[in-house]
mmCIF file of N, CA, C and O in Angstrom:
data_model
loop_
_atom_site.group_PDB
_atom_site.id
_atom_site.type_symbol
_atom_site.label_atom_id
_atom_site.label_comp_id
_atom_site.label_asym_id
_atom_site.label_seq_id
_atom_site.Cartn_x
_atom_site.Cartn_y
_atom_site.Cartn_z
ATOM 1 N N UNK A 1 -20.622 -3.655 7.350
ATOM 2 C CA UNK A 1 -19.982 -3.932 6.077
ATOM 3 C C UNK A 1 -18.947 -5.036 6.311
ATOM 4 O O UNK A 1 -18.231 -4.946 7.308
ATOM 5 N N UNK A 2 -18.816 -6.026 5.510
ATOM 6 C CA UNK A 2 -18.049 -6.818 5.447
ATOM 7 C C UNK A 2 -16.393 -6.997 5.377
ATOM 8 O O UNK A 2 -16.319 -7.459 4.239
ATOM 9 N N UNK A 3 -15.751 -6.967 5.598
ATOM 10 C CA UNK A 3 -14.288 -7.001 5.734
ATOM 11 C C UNK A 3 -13.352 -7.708 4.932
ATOM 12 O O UNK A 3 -13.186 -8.846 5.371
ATOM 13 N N UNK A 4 -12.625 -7.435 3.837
ATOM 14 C CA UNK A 4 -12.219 -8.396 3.267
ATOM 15 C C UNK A 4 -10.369 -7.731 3.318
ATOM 16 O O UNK A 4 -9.994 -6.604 2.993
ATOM 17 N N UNK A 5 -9.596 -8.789 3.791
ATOM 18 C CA UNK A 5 -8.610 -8.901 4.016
ATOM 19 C C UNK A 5 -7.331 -9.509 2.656
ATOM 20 O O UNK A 5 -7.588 -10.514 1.992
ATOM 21 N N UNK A 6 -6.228 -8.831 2.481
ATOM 22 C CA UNK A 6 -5.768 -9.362 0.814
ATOM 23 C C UNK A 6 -4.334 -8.916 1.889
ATOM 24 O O UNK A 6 -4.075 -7.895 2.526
ATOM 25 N N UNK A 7 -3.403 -10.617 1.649
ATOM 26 C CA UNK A 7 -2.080 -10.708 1.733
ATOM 27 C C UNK A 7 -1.230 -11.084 0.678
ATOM 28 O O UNK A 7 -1.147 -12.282 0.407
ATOM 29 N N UNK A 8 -0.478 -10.119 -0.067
ATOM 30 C CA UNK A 8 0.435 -10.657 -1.050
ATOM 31 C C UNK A 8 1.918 -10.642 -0.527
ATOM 32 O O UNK A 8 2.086 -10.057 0.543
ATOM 33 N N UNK A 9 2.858 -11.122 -1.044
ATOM 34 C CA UNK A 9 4.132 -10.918 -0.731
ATOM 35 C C UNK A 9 4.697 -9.744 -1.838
ATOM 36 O O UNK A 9 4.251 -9.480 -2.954
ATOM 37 N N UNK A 10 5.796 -9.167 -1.136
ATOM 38 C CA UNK A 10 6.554 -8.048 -1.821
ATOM 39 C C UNK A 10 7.734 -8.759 -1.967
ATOM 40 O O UNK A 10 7.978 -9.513 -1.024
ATOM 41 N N UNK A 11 8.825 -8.734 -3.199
ATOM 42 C CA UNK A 11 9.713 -9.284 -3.144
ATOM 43 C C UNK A 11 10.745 -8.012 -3.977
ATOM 44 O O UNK A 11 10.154 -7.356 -4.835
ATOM 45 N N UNK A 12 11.951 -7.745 -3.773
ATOM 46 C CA UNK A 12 12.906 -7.009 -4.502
ATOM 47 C C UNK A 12 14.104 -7.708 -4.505
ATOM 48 O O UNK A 12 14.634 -8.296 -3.563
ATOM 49 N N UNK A 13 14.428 -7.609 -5.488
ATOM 50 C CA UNK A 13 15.935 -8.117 -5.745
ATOM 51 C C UNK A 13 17.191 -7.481 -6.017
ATOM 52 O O UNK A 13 17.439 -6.995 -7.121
ATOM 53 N N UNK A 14 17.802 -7.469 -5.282
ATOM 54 C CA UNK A 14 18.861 -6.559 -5.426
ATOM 55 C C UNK A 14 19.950 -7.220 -5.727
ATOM 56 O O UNK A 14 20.279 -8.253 -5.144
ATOM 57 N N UNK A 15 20.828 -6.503 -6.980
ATOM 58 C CA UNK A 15 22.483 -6.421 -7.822
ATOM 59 C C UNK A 15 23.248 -6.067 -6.760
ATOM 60 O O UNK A 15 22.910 -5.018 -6.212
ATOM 61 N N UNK A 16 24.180 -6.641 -6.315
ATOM 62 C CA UNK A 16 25.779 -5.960 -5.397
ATOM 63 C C UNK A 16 25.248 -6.140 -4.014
ATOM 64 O O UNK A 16 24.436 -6.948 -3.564
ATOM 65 N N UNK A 17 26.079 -4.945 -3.332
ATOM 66 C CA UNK A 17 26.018 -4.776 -1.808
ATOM 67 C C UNK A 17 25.704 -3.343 -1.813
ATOM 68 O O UNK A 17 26.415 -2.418 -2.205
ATOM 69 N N UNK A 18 24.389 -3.308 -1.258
ATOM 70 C CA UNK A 18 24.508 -2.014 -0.757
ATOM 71 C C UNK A 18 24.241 -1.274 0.127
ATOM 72 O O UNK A 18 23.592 -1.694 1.085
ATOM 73 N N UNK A 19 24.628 -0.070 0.064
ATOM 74 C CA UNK A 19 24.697 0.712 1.390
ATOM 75 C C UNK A 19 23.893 0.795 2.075
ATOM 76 O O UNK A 19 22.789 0.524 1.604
ATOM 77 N N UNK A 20 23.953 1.198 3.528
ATOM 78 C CA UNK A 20 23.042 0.968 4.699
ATOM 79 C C UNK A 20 21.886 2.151 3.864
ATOM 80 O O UNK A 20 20.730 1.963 3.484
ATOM 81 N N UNK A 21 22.573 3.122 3.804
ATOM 82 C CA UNK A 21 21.508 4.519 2.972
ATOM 83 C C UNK A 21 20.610 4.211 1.904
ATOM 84 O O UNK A 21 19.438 4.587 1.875
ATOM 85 N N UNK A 22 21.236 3.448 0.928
ATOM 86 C CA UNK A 22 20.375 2.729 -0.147
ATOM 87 C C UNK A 22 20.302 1.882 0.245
ATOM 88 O O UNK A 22 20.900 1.236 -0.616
ATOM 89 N N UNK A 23 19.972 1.070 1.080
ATOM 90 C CA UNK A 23 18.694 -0.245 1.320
ATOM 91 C C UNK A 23 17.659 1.034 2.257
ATOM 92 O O UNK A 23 16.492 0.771 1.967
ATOM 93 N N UNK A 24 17.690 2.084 3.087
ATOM 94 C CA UNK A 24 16.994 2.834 3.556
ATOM 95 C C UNK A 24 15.822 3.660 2.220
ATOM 96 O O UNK A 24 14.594 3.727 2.167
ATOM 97 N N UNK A 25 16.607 4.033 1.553
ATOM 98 C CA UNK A 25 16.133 4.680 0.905
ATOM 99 C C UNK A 25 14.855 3.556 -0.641
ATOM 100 O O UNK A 25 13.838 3.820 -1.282
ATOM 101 N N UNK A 26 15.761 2.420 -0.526
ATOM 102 C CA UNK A 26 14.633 1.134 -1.426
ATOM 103 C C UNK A 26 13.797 1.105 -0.367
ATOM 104 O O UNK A 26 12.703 0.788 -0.833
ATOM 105 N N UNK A 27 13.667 1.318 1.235
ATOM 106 C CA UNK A 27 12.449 0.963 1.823
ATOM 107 C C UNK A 27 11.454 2.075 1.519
ATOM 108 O O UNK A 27 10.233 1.947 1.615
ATOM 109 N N UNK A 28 12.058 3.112 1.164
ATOM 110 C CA UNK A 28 10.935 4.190 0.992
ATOM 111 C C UNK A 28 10.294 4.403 -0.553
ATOM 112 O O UNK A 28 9.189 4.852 -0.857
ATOM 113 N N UNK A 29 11.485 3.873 -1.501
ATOM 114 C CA UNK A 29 11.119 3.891 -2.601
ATOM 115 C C UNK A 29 9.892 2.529 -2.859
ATOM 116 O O UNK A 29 9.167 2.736 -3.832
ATOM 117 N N UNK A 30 9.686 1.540 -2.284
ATOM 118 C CA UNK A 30 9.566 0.336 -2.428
ATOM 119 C C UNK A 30 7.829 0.950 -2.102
ATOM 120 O O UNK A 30 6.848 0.939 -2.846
ATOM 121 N N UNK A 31 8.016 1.530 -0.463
ATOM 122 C CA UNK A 31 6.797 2.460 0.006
ATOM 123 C C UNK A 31 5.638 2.947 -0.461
ATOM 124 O O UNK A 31 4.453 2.694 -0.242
ATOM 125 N N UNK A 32 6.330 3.836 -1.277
ATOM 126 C CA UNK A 32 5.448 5.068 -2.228
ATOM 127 C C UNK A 32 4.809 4.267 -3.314
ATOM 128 O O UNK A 32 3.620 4.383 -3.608
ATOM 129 N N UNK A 33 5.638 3.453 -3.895
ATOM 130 C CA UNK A 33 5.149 2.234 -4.942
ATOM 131 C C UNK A 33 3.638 1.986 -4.450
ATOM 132 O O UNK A 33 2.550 2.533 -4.629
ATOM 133 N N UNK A 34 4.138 0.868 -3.732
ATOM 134 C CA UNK A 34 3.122 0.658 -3.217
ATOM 135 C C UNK A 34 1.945 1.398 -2.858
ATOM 136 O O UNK A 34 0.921 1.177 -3.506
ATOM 137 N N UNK A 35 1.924 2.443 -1.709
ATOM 138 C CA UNK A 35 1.057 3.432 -1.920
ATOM 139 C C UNK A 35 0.170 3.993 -3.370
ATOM 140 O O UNK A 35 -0.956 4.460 -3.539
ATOM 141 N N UNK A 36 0.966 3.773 -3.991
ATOM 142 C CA UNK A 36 0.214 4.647 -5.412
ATOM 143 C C UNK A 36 -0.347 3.445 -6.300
ATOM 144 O O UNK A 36 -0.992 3.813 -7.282
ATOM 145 N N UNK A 37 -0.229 2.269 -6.145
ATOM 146 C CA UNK A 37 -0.760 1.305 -6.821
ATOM 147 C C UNK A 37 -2.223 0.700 -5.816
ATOM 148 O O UNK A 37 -3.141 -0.069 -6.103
ATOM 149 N N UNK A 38 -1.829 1.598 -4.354
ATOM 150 C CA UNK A 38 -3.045 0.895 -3.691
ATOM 151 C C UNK A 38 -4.276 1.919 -3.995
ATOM 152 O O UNK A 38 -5.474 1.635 -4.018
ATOM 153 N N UNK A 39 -3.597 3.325 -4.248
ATOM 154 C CA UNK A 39 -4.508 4.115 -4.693
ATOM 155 C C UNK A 39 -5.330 3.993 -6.221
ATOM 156 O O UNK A 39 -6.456 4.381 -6.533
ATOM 157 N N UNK A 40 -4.536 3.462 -6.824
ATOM 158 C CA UNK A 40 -4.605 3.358 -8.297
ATOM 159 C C UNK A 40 -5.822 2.030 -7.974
ATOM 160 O O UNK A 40 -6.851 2.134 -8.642
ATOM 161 N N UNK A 41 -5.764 1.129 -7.250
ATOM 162 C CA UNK A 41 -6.820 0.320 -7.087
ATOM 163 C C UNK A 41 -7.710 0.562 -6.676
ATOM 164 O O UNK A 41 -8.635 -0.032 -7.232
ATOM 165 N N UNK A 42 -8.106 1.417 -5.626
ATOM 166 C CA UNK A 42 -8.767 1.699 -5.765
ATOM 167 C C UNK A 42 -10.094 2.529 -5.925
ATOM 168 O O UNK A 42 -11.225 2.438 -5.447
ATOM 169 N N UNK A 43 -9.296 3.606 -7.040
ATOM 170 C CA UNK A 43 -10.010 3.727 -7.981
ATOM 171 C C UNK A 43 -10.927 3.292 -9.030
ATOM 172 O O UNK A 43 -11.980 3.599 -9.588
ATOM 173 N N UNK A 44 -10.197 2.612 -9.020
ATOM 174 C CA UNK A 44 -10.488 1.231 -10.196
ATOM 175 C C UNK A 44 -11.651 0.715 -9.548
ATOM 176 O O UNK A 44 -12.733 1.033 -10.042
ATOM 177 N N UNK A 45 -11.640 0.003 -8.568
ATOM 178 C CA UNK A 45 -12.782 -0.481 -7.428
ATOM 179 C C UNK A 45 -13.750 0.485 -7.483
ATOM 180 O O UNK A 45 -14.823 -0.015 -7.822
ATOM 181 N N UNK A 46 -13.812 1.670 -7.289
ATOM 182 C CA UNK A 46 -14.545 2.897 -6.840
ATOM 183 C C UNK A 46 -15.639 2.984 -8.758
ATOM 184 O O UNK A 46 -16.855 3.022 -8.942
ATOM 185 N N UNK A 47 -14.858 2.984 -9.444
ATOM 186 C CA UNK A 47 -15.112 3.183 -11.081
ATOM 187 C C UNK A 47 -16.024 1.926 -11.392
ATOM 188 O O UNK A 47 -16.829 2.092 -12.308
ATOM 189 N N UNK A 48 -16.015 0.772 -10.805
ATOM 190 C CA UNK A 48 -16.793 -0.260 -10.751
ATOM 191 C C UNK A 48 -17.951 -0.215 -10.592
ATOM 192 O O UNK A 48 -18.765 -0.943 -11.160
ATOM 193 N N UNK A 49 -18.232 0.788 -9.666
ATOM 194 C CA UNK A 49 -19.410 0.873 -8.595
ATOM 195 C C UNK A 49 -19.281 0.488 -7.131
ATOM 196 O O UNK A 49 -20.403 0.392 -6.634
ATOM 197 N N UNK A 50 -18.048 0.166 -6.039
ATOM 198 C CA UNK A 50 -18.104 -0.421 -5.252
ATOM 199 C C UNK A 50 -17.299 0.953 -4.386
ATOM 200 O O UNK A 50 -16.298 0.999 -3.672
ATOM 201 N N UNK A 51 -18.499 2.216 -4.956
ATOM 202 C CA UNK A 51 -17.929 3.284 -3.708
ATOM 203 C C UNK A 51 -17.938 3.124 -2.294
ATOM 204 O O UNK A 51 -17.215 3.802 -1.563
ATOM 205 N N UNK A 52 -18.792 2.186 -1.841
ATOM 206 C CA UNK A 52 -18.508 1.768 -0.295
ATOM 207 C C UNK A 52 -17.430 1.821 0.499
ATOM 208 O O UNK A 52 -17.334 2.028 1.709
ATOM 209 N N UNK A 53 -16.407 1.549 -0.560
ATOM 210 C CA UNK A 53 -15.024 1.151 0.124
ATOM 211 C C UNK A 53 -14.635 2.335 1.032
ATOM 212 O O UNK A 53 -15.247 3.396 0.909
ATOM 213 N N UNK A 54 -13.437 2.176 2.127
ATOM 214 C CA UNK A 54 -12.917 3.173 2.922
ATOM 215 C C UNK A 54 -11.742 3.491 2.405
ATOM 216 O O UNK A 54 -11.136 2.448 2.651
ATOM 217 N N UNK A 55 -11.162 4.011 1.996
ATOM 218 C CA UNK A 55 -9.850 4.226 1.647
ATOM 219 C C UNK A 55 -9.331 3.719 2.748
ATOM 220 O O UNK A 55 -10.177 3.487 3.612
ATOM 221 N N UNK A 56 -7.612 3.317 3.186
ATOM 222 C CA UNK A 56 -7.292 2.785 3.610
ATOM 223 C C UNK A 56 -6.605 3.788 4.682
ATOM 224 O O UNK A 56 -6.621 3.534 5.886
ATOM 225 N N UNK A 57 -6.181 4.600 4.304
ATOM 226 C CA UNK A 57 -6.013 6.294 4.974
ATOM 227 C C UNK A 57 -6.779 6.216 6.151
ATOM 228 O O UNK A 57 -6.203 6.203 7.239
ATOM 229 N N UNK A 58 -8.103 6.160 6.066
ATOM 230 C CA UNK A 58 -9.364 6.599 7.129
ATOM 231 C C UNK A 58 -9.226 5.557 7.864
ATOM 232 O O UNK A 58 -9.132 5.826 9.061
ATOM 233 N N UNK A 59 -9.173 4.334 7.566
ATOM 234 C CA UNK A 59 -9.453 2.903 8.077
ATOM 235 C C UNK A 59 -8.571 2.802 9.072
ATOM 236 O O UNK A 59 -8.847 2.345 10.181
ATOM 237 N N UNK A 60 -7.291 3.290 8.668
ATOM 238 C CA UNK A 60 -5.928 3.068 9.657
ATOM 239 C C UNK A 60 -6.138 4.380 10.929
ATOM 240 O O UNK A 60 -5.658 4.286 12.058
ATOM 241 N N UNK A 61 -6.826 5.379 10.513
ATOM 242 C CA UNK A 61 -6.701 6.448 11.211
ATOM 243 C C UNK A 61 -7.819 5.977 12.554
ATOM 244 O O UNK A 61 -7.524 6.277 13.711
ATOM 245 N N UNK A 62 -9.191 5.167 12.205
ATOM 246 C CA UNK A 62 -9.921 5.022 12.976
ATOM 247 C C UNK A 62 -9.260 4.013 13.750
ATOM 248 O O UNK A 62 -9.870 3.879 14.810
ATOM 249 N N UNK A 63 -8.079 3.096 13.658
ATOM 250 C CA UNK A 63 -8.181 1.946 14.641
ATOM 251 C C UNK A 63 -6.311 2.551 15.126
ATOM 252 O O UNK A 63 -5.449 1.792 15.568
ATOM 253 N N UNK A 64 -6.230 3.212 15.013
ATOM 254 C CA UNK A 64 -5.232 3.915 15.893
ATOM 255 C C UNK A 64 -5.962 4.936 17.184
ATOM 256 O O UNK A 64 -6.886 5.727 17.376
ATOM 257 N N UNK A 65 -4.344 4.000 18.146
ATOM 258 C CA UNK A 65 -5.032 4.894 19.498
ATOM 259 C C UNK A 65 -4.574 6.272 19.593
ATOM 260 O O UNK A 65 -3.629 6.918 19.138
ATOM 261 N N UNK A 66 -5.953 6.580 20.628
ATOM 262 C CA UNK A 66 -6.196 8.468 20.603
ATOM 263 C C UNK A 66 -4.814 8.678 21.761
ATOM 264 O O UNK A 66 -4.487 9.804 22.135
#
């Protein structure tokens, strides 16, 4: 199966100065975002007809070492 690779940039902008805890906590919020929009895609992909796909879950799990 073919491999297709997608780089976007993430950008946030942040009001004031803030705390070491909240810039910790925007990395996780920023995270989950993400996560749920990659899921939300694909679905979408999957609803197309292009069930082939691996979720990205499995994909990462196979090329991590044992």
């Amino acid at each position: 199966m073919p491999t297709i690779t997608c780089h976007f940039p993430i950008t946030v902008k942040i009001t004031g100065t803030p705390s070491p805890a909240a810039l910790e906590r925007l990395v996780e919020v920023v995270e989950e975002a993400l996560i749920a929009r990659l899921r939300f895609a694909r679905a979408k992909i999957a609803a197309a007809g292009y069930t082939e796909i691996v979720p990205a879950e499995e994909s990462d799990r196979s090329r991590a070492a044992p």
